[in-house]
Each structure stands twice: as structure tokens, then as C-alpha cells.
XYZ file of N, CA and C in Angstrom:
639
model
N -21.036 20.669 -12.325
C -20.994 19.269 -12.279
C -20.881 18.578 -13.435
N -19.804 17.641 -13.670
C -19.691 17.432 -15.035
C -20.185 16.196 -15.419
N -20.493 15.218 -16.664
C -21.245 14.430 -17.236
C -20.999 13.620 -17.585
N -19.237 13.475 -17.574
C -19.016 12.095 -18.244
C -18.789 11.022 -17.046
N -18.813 10.063 -17.534
C -18.578 8.668 -16.421
C -17.339 8.248 -16.109
N -17.238 7.867 -15.448
C -15.626 7.285 -14.516
C -15.059 6.113 -15.094
N -13.771 6.023 -15.428
C -13.412 4.974 -15.942
C -12.690 4.205 -14.761
N -12.838 2.584 -14.816
C -12.592 1.618 -13.833
C -11.296 1.069 -14.527
N -10.439 0.210 -13.509
C -9.506 -0.373 -14.184
C -9.776 -1.812 -13.914
N -9.385 -2.539 -15.260
C -9.817 -3.916 -15.306
C -8.585 -4.772 -14.792
N -8.810 -5.486 -13.503
C -7.963 -6.337 -13.020
C -7.580 -7.504 -14.091
N -8.379 -8.372 -14.546
C -8.423 -9.484 -15.530
C -9.692 -9.683 -15.923
N -9.243 -10.335 -17.350
C -10.603 -10.887 -17.944
C -10.326 -12.233 -18.512
N -11.028 -12.816 -18.701
C -11.027 -14.208 -19.466
C -10.972 -14.269 -21.033
N -10.358 -15.068 -21.903
C -10.005 -15.063 -23.137
C -9.858 -14.102 -23.611
N -10.741 -13.449 -24.540
C -10.135 -12.247 -25.427
C -10.625 -11.014 -25.016
N -11.136 -10.781 -23.577
C -12.004 -10.058 -23.217
C -10.860 -8.697 -22.998
N -11.213 -7.706 -22.208
C -10.299 -6.358 -22.451
C -9.048 -6.888 -21.633
N -7.408 -6.054 -21.931
C -6.688 -6.122 -21.246
C -6.237 -5.205 -20.343
N -5.328 -5.463 -19.154
C -5.632 -4.288 -17.945
C -4.925 -2.837 -18.145
N -5.683 -2.247 -17.653
C -4.978 -0.786 -17.784
C -6.311 0.101 -16.875
N -5.368 1.432 -16.611
C -6.162 2.165 -15.892
C -6.069 3.596 -16.372
N -7.175 4.503 -16.500
C -6.742 5.910 -16.964
C -8.029 6.650 -16.595
N -7.923 7.666 -16.203
C -8.912 8.741 -15.779
C -9.765 8.949 -17.135
N -11.271 8.944 -16.724
C -12.088 9.553 -17.977
C -11.705 11.304 -17.611
N -12.640 11.916 -18.336
C -12.159 13.499 -18.438
C -12.989 14.415 -17.234
N -12.252 14.757 -16.508
C -12.417 15.393 -15.048
C -12.355 14.198 -14.026
N -12.245 13.255 -14.338
C -12.262 12.542 -12.930
C -11.536 11.066 -12.936
N -11.337 10.523 -11.962
C -10.903 9.052 -11.444
C -11.956 8.087 -11.555
N -11.523 6.568 -11.644
C -12.128 5.809 -11.460
C -12.515 5.009 -10.547
N -12.545 3.610 -10.334
C -13.730 3.265 -9.526
C -12.946 2.861 -7.992
N -11.824 3.556 -7.269
C -11.201 3.239 -6.377
C -11.512 4.413 -5.234
N -12.626 5.074 -5.359
C -13.132 6.174 -4.288
C -12.465 7.435 -4.411
N -11.626 7.393 -5.404
C -11.187 9.037 -5.836
C -12.089 9.520 -6.504
N -12.264 10.828 -6.703
C -13.118 11.781 -7.197
C -13.262 11.476 -8.765
N -14.365 11.736 -9.689
C -14.752 11.320 -10.492
C -15.645 10.252 -10.975
N -15.626 9.173 -12.026
C -16.609 8.574 -11.702
C -17.679 9.281 -12.125
N -18.212 9.952 -11.094
C -19.307 10.748 -11.375
C -18.873 12.358 -11.384
N -19.077 12.759 -10.866
C -18.442 14.506 -11.083
C -17.641 15.122 -9.705
N -16.644 16.382 -10.358
C -15.892 16.729 -9.234
C -15.782 18.131 -9.874
N -15.231 19.167 -8.543
C -14.850 20.367 -9.508
C -14.090 20.843 -8.539
N -13.586 22.280 -8.518
C -12.735 22.699 -7.818
C -13.260 24.047 -6.814
N -13.303 24.159 -5.711
C -14.048 25.061 -5.390
C -12.824 26.261 -4.731
N -13.186 27.601 -5.065
C -12.309 28.368 -4.051
C -13.477 29.460 -3.085
N -13.619 28.787 -2.008
C -14.271 29.787 -1.030
C -13.943 30.784 -0.604
N -15.157 31.636 -0.376
C -14.276 33.132 0.275
C -14.272 32.788 1.497
N -12.864 33.918 1.815
C -12.702 33.783 3.591
C -13.564 34.094 4.287
N -14.672 35.008 3.948
C -15.555 35.457 4.829
C -16.626 34.563 5.516
N -16.572 34.806 6.982
C -17.820 33.674 7.388
C -18.890 34.297 7.755
N -19.796 35.118 6.963
C -20.859 35.604 7.064
C -21.939 35.166 6.954
N -21.867 34.014 6.368
C -23.153 33.250 6.098
C -23.837 32.642 7.262
N -23.134 32.253 8.162
C -23.647 31.382 9.350
C -24.111 30.418 9.560
N -23.803 29.759 7.911
C -24.095 28.347 7.573
C -23.193 27.382 8.766
N -22.118 27.793 9.343
C -21.379 26.795 9.932
C -20.127 27.442 9.948
N -19.129 26.352 11.210
C -17.646 27.379 11.356
C -16.870 26.258 10.424
N -17.375 25.098 9.384
C -16.462 24.534 8.712
C -17.189 24.919 7.270
N -16.309 25.168 6.314
C -16.760 25.512 4.677
C -17.392 24.066 4.042
N -18.708 24.171 4.045
C -19.346 22.942 3.640
C -18.829 21.322 4.218
N -19.512 22.002 5.742
C -19.385 20.805 6.454
C -20.362 19.727 6.588
N -20.339 18.610 7.193
C -21.370 17.676 6.580
C -22.700 18.243 6.731
N -23.693 17.896 6.038
C -25.238 18.242 6.374
C -25.312 19.471 5.976
N -24.148 20.236 5.744
C -24.598 21.668 4.738
C -24.606 21.494 3.171
N -25.107 22.573 2.378
C -25.466 22.441 1.175
C -24.842 23.436 0.054
N -24.621 22.889 -0.832
C -23.580 23.501 -2.203
C -24.571 24.400 -2.928
N -24.785 25.389 -3.951
C -25.334 25.464 -5.026
C -24.997 24.554 -6.112
N -25.790 25.130 -6.955
C -25.844 24.870 -8.547
C -24.426 25.439 -9.177
N -23.808 24.778 -9.853
C -22.912 25.229 -10.859
C -22.044 24.161 -11.408
N -21.194 24.425 -12.362
C -20.374 23.543 -12.958
C -18.689 24.123 -12.660
N -18.530 25.129 -12.420
C -16.618 25.310 -12.431
C -16.653 25.767 -10.967
N -17.440 26.331 -10.516
C -17.094 26.348 -8.738
C -18.850 26.591 -8.258
N -18.628 26.172 -6.838
C -20.031 25.913 -6.087
C -19.700 27.054 -4.646
N -21.086 27.478 -4.121
C -20.967 28.056 -2.891
C -21.462 27.396 -2.217
N -21.390 27.944 -0.566
C -22.099 27.147 0.626
C -23.386 27.874 0.462
N -24.657 27.125 0.483
C -26.013 27.686 0.332
C -26.891 27.300 1.681
N -27.874 27.997 1.833
C -28.481 27.407 2.678
C -29.599 25.943 2.447
N -29.507 25.284 2.999
C -30.353 24.055 2.674
C -31.504 23.997 2.092
N -32.281 25.193 2.974
C -33.538 25.643 2.723
C -34.126 26.390 1.597
N -32.736 26.669 0.873
C -32.972 28.132 -0.298
C -33.078 27.266 -1.658
N -33.521 28.013 -2.300
C -33.983 27.402 -3.620
C -32.540 27.468 -4.738
N -31.481 27.652 -3.906
C -30.174 27.774 -4.773
C -29.339 26.557 -4.388
N -29.929 25.550 -3.145
C -29.478 24.697 -2.711
C -29.576 23.238 -3.899
N -28.140 22.632 -4.349
C -28.490 21.668 -5.219
C -28.039 20.306 -4.486
N -27.174 20.250 -3.589
C -26.509 18.721 -3.137
C -26.324 19.309 -1.568
N -25.975 18.274 -0.837
C -25.824 18.288 0.323
C -24.348 17.216 0.690
N -23.655 17.854 1.676
C -22.361 17.166 2.236
C -22.913 15.825 3.236
N -22.360 14.889 2.376
C -22.484 13.293 3.551
C -21.176 13.429 4.205
N -20.328 13.658 3.750
C -18.929 13.460 4.409
C -17.916 14.449 4.215
N -16.885 14.799 4.776
C -16.294 16.110 4.478
C -14.800 15.827 5.253
N -13.861 15.642 4.290
C -12.331 15.423 5.069
C -11.415 16.147 4.620
N -10.346 16.609 5.158
C -9.222 17.379 4.824
C -8.085 16.740 4.319
N -7.578 17.448 3.511
C -6.339 16.452 2.420
C -6.650 16.332 1.320
N -6.143 15.262 0.837
C -6.558 14.858 -0.678
C -7.249 13.471 -0.483
N -8.334 13.306 -1.476
C -9.041 11.864 -1.957
C -8.027 10.951 -1.787
N -6.938 11.290 -2.759
C -5.598 10.160 -2.638
C -5.403 9.553 -1.462
N -4.915 10.495 -0.492
C -4.633 10.428 0.996
C -5.696 10.169 1.987
N -7.141 10.579 2.070
C -7.810 10.332 2.822
C -8.587 9.381 2.607
N -10.108 9.384 3.719
C -10.960 8.694 3.364
C -11.588 8.419 2.545
N -12.046 7.377 1.877
C -13.210 7.279 0.705
C -14.457 7.721 0.937
N -14.999 8.300 0.016
C -16.771 8.897 0.213
C -17.423 7.358 0.387
N -18.715 8.080 1.032
C -19.561 6.646 1.217
C -20.296 6.136 -0.511
N -20.469 4.939 -0.604
C -20.782 4.294 -1.799
C -21.589 5.030 -2.428
N -22.575 5.733 -2.086
C -23.957 6.197 -3.050
C -23.008 7.821 -3.062
N -22.208 8.457 -2.954
C -21.873 9.567 -3.174
C -22.150 9.902 -5.004
N -22.705 11.298 -5.051
C -23.318 11.354 -6.832
C -21.886 12.115 -6.779
N -21.173 13.297 -6.256
C -19.959 13.604 -6.941
C -18.951 14.149 -5.732
N -17.937 14.734 -5.880
C -16.890 15.008 -5.104
C -16.829 16.431 -5.368
N -16.536 17.622 -4.327
C -15.847 18.890 -4.083
C -14.944 18.630 -3.574
N -13.578 19.151 -4.807
C -12.213 19.492 -4.158
C -12.144 20.572 -3.868
N -11.959 21.047 -2.229
C -11.851 22.548 -1.953
C -10.340 22.872 -1.792
N -10.226 24.108 -2.400
C -8.851 24.705 -2.466
C -8.382 25.699 -0.969
N -7.022 25.330 -0.439
C -6.881 25.999 0.579
C -7.226 27.258 0.734
N -7.567 28.270 1.755
C -7.959 29.521 1.917
C -7.512 29.861 2.909
N -6.474 30.488 3.079
C -6.007 31.708 4.284
C -6.436 33.101 4.099
N -6.747 33.321 6.031
C -7.332 34.645 5.720
C -6.573 35.726 5.811
N -6.647 37.028 4.929
C -6.023 38.057 4.945
C -5.498 38.511 6.309
N -4.568 39.272 6.673
C -4.200 39.839 8.267
C -4.734 41.026 8.226
N -5.282 41.317 9.459
C -6.052 42.247 9.983
C -7.890 42.493 9.504
N -8.145 41.548 8.672
C -9.467 41.391 8.338
C -10.348 40.749 9.591
N -11.266 41.364 10.398
C -12.008 41.051 10.909
C -12.723 39.907 10.177
N -13.594 38.900 10.695
C -14.466 37.972 10.039
C -13.911 37.051 9.248
N -12.348 36.719 8.685
C -11.920 35.798 7.901
C -11.757 34.579 8.682
N -11.684 33.700 7.970
C -11.503 32.469 8.552
C -11.079 31.257 7.329
N -9.712 30.466 7.864
C -9.081 29.517 7.390
C -9.720 28.670 6.675
N -9.498 28.226 5.215
C -10.619 27.021 5.067
C -9.233 25.940 4.501
N -9.087 24.811 5.237
C -7.941 23.638 4.894
C -8.321 23.233 3.318
N -7.259 22.537 2.568
C -7.664 22.221 1.749
C -8.258 20.955 2.018
N -9.003 20.729 1.531
C -10.053 19.251 1.609
C -11.026 18.693 0.523
N -11.867 18.173 0.906
C -12.908 17.333 -0.077
C -14.084 17.043 0.716
N -15.351 17.469 -0.062
C -16.371 17.318 0.127
C -17.227 16.186 -0.768
N -17.714 15.169 0.117
C -18.486 14.377 -0.695
C -20.103 14.355 -0.802
N -20.588 14.731 -1.864
C -22.262 15.701 -2.357
C -22.772 14.155 -2.381
N -24.258 14.736 -2.074
C -25.700 14.060 -2.518
C -26.497 15.046 -3.007
N -27.160 14.378 -4.328
C -27.889 15.450 -4.779
C -29.039 15.726 -3.987
N -29.787 16.555 -3.857
C -30.840 17.055 -2.894
C -32.119 16.180 -3.876
N -31.926 16.261 -5.019
C -32.972 15.414 -5.977
C -32.504 14.765 -7.079
N -33.297 13.752 -7.637
C -33.135 13.114 -8.405
C -32.499 13.623 -9.595
N -31.568 13.034 -10.477
C -31.240 11.744 -10.735
C -29.843 11.825 -9.420
N -29.377 10.470 -9.262
C -28.690 10.020 -8.036
C -27.540 9.199 -8.842
N -26.308 9.798 -9.705
C -25.508 8.989 -10.503
C -24.685 7.917 -9.338
N -24.897 8.354 -8.126
C -23.948 7.570 -7.119
C -24.588 6.037 -6.908
N -25.859 6.200 -7.184
C -26.420 4.972 -6.700
C -26.274 3.535 -7.634
N -26.567 2.412 -7.053
C -26.317 1.319 -7.895
C -27.315 1.309 -9.091
N -26.188 1.388 -10.138
C -26.843 1.277 -11.729
C -27.005 2.867 -12.385
N -26.548 3.846 -11.470
C -27.078 5.417 -11.856
C -26.271 5.630 -12.940
N -24.827 5.035 -13.361
C -24.162 5.414 -14.392
C -23.043 6.348 -13.613
N -22.641 6.735 -12.879
C -22.062 7.475 -12.059
C -21.011 7.806 -10.795
N -21.163 8.637 -10.587
C -20.633 8.677 -8.921
C -19.011 8.442 -8.741
N -18.484 8.876 -7.556
C -16.918 8.739 -7.960
C -16.639 7.074 -7.556
N -17.473 6.098 -7.233
C -17.272 5.048 -6.567
C -18.102 3.841 -7.722
N -17.128 2.529 -7.777
C -18.335 1.686 -8.781
C -18.309 0.956 -7.589
N -19.761 0.215 -7.749
C -19.971 -0.201 -6.495
C -21.131 -1.601 -7.025
N -21.299 -2.804 -6.183
C -22.124 -3.256 -6.603
C -23.576 -2.936 -7.172
N -23.990 -3.628 -8.102
C -25.255 -3.228 -9.128
C -25.117 -2.094 -10.238
N -23.572 -1.455 -10.161
C -23.226 -0.754 -11.210
C -23.060 -1.534 -12.511
N -22.968 -1.147 -13.422
C -22.753 -1.426 -15.111
C -21.608 -0.752 -15.802
N -21.257 -1.281 -16.613
C -19.911 -1.121 -17.461
C -19.863 -1.346 -18.749
N -18.954 -0.837 -19.642
C -18.805 -1.283 -20.920
C -17.100 -1.028 -21.416
N -17.055 -1.682 -22.377
C -15.668 -1.602 -22.844
C -15.363 -0.232 -23.545
N -13.994 0.031 -23.651
C -13.442 0.913 -24.295
C -12.255 0.412 -25.059
N -12.352 0.736 -26.314
C -11.242 0.658 -27.483
C -9.714 0.406 -26.609
N -9.236 1.023 -25.539
C -7.997 1.149 -25.281
C -8.005 0.257 -23.879
N -8.657 -0.716 -23.887
C -8.756 -1.707 -22.809
C -8.991 -1.626 -21.383
N -9.803 -0.373 -21.420
C -10.327 -0.097 -19.952
C -11.824 0.057 -20.109
N -12.824 -0.225 -19.178
C -14.045 -0.165 -18.978
C -14.554 1.316 -18.531
N -15.269 1.667 -18.828
C -16.438 2.801 -18.053
C -17.525 2.454 -17.727
N -17.722 3.080 -16.368
C -19.339 3.089 -16.046
C -20.390 3.525 -16.667
N -21.429 3.082 -16.888
C -22.570 3.545 -17.494
C -23.712 2.989 -17.166
N -24.910 3.886 -17.259
C -26.351 3.217 -16.739
C -26.856 2.469 -16.894
N -27.514 1.191 -16.418
C -27.206 0.327 -16.227
C -29.112 -0.258 -17.175
N -29.594 1.191 -17.138
C -31.071 1.566 -18.092
C -30.863 1.787 -19.387
N -29.623 1.881 -19.887
C -29.205 1.981 -21.329
C -29.712 3.378 -21.782
N -29.831 4.355 -20.646
C -30.033 5.633 -21.084
C -29.136 6.684 -21.406
N -28.184 6.201 -21.062
C -26.659 6.801 -20.888
C -25.830 7.079 -22.187
N -24.980 7.422 -22.624
C -24.340 7.666 -23.867
C -23.817 6.481 -24.335
N -23.611 5.305 -23.601
C -22.881 4.355 -24.108
C -23.778 3.147 -23.576
N -24.346 2.138 -24.197
C -24.898 0.887 -23.524
C -24.188 0.254 -22.797
N -24.899 -0.592 -21.436
C -24.110 -1.609 -20.482
C -23.453 -2.694 -21.374
N -22.493 -3.451 -20.825
C -21.876 -4.818 -21.419
C -22.026 -5.595 -20.344
N -21.460 -5.076 -18.978
C -21.314 -5.810 -17.929
C -22.304 -5.234 -16.736
N -22.571 -6.004 -15.410
C -23.180 -5.406 -14.304
C -22.086 -6.258 -13.234
N -21.567 -5.326 -12.202
C -21.388 -6.049 -11.101
C -21.655 -6.320 -10.327
N -21.992 -7.706 -9.918
C -22.794 -8.665 -9.195
C -22.317 -8.724 -7.506
N -20.873 -8.717 -7.485
C -20.740 -9.091 -6.114
C -19.502 -8.097 -6.031
N -18.941 -7.900 -4.405
C -17.799 -7.329 -4.170
C -16.854 -8.511 -3.344
N -15.580 -8.306 -3.658
C -14.838 -10.040 -2.721
C -13.788 -9.474 -2.376
N -12.883 -9.989 -1.662
C -11.781 -9.387 -1.260
C -10.666 -10.373 -2.381
N -11.150 -11.696 -3.067
C -10.441 -11.897 -3.980
C -11.117 -12.668 -5.448
N -10.261 -12.442 -6.423
C -10.843 -13.324 -7.701
C -11.354 -14.523 -7.495
N -10.717 -15.392 -6.819
C -11.081 -16.703 -6.631
C -12.418 -16.893 -5.511
N -13.057 -15.753 -5.383
C -14.235 -15.773 -4.734
C -15.325 -15.686 -5.182
N -15.234 -14.921 -6.772
C -16.067 -14.405 -7.700
C -17.290 -15.782 -8.223
N -18.444 -15.553 -8.468
C -19.121 -16.776 -8.945
C -18.670 -16.924 -10.060
N -18.614 -18.370 -10.685
C -18.340 -19.045 -11.674
C -18.550 -18.268 -13.297
N -19.883 -17.689 -12.983
C -20.230 -16.764 -14.269
C -19.530 -15.603 -14.372
N -18.794 -15.059 -13.647
C -17.848 -13.801 -13.681
C -17.109 -13.917 -14.805
N -16.987 -12.805 -15.678
C -16.062 -12.872 -16.982
C -15.304 -11.630 -17.258
N -15.544 -10.634 -15.982
C -14.850 -9.434 -15.819
C -14.674 -9.078 -14.400
N -13.173 -8.937 -14.065
C -12.928 -8.138 -12.760
C -12.688 -6.704 -12.613
N -13.220 -6.341 -11.756
C -13.487 -4.519 -11.839
C -12.279 -4.207 -10.291
N -11.469 -2.984 -10.324
C -11.042 -2.538 -9.120
C -11.988 -1.780 -8.407
N -12.225 -2.375 -7.226
C -13.466 -1.342 -6.691
C -12.560 -0.684 -5.364
N -11.784 -1.368 -4.678
C -10.986 -0.285 -3.591
C -11.708 -1.246 -2.297
N -11.137 -0.453 -1.213
C -11.693 -0.740 -0.125
C -11.432 -2.157 0.462
N -12.091 -2.744 1.180
C -11.955 -4.152 2.096
C -12.186 -5.119 1.310
N -13.229 -4.991 -0.141
C -13.711 -6.040 -0.749
C -12.883 -4.933 -1.995
N -12.041 -5.360 -2.517
C -11.608 -4.331 -3.566
C -11.726 -5.587 -5.111
N -12.297 -6.549 -5.038
C -12.539 -7.114 -6.479
C -13.924 -7.207 -6.540
N -14.289 -6.249 -8.002
C -15.891 -6.471 -8.529
C -16.019 -7.551 -9.361
N -16.649 -8.327 -9.233
C -17.292 -9.747 -10.036
C -18.429 -9.161 -10.834
N -17.995 -9.208 -12.662
C -18.779 -8.593 -13.379
C -19.396 -9.695 -14.327
N -20.812 -9.855 -14.607
C -20.993 -10.785 -15.351
C -21.616 -9.938 -16.662
N -21.871 -10.266 -18.028
C -21.871 -9.727 -18.889
C -23.333 -9.607 -18.971
N -24.273 -8.817 -19.834
C -25.597 -8.123 -19.690
C -26.374 -9.263 -20.971
């Protein structure tokens, strides 16, 4: 799991605030429901389906092991279990449904086709799994400083290149927070008068109204 925080795109700011722009933080993508913000990793699952954990590799309610560059499916009752699948979709995050709001990180699952003539093999389609840690911390929670989505209650700070990056509201992260997202609305005109920063959230309420801390 990576530790870098997700970058989010500024829609507009007042006076001398940040200019618009959108760029991924290292290893991820910002607050539009794409992987990143929290954590992401590529997975190359074994085609052998002898574990008995389910017909789908990392299906909903199944668990992944600890790891930074790769993950395996393990029993949720075992000591190797680190995170649970809260949603699972085929395809890519860009084209597929958004992960639940409090997802901690996203696993990108590479396509795996069975070798011909080998019993027990099963195809694993390209997809992604939305993961929630079994134990704290939960970077996807409001104010947690990570997760693949920016949501109400999250905090951000400005970057030198005119973007903002999500950071923990408690100030325990690498950077101290400067703004808090207080509302999610469908248009900037619906934000409170105290709003000084507008953050792209995506979804049915795509505008995040942020106030200085």
C-alpha cells in the first residue's frame, strides 16, 4: 500500500488562491473516484483456484493479504488478512463505477487466462477491487488524509504547481491541512458564502466547497 496522498483538481478559487490544474500524486489519481488518493497496487493473481475462498478472485467480502507491490487472496479469518473487498468491478476504474466513499485503497487486478489443458485453472478478468482495511487506520474516512476519493470532511493543502493535495485533518500527516471540504453540491453557486476553494469530487454532487482552517 502506498503512503502518498491523492491530488485533487481545483475548479476555481477566489482572489489570489490556487490556479486550476489536475495531476496525479505519485501512484494515484485524485478526487474523482479513480484509484489513488489513498493507495493502489497492481495484482497478478495465480490462475489456480484451489484456495476455496470464492469463484471470483477478490470478490466482495473476501480479503487480501499485506503487501506493497502485490496482494493475494487469503482467508478473512487468517492472520495474513489485511483488508476486505467492499466492491468489485470488471474493467477499469476510468470506465467503471466509483468505489464507495470510505474506501481505503483500490487494487487493480490484471487479466489472467488459464493455460490450456490444466485442470483447476480459471480466468480472472481485468478489474479492480475497492478495499477497506480490517484494522485502523482508515485513510478513506472523512479527514483521514487518503483514500481514492475526496469526500466531505476531508482536508487539503495547496501545492506549488497550483493544485491541492488531501492531507490528514489532525495535522499528523506529512503536510498540515489548509482547507476542509464542508459540503458537496451540484454547482458552485450552491456553496456557502464562506467557501474560498472549490474541489472536484465527481459523482452526482461534483463540487466540493472548502473553507480555510
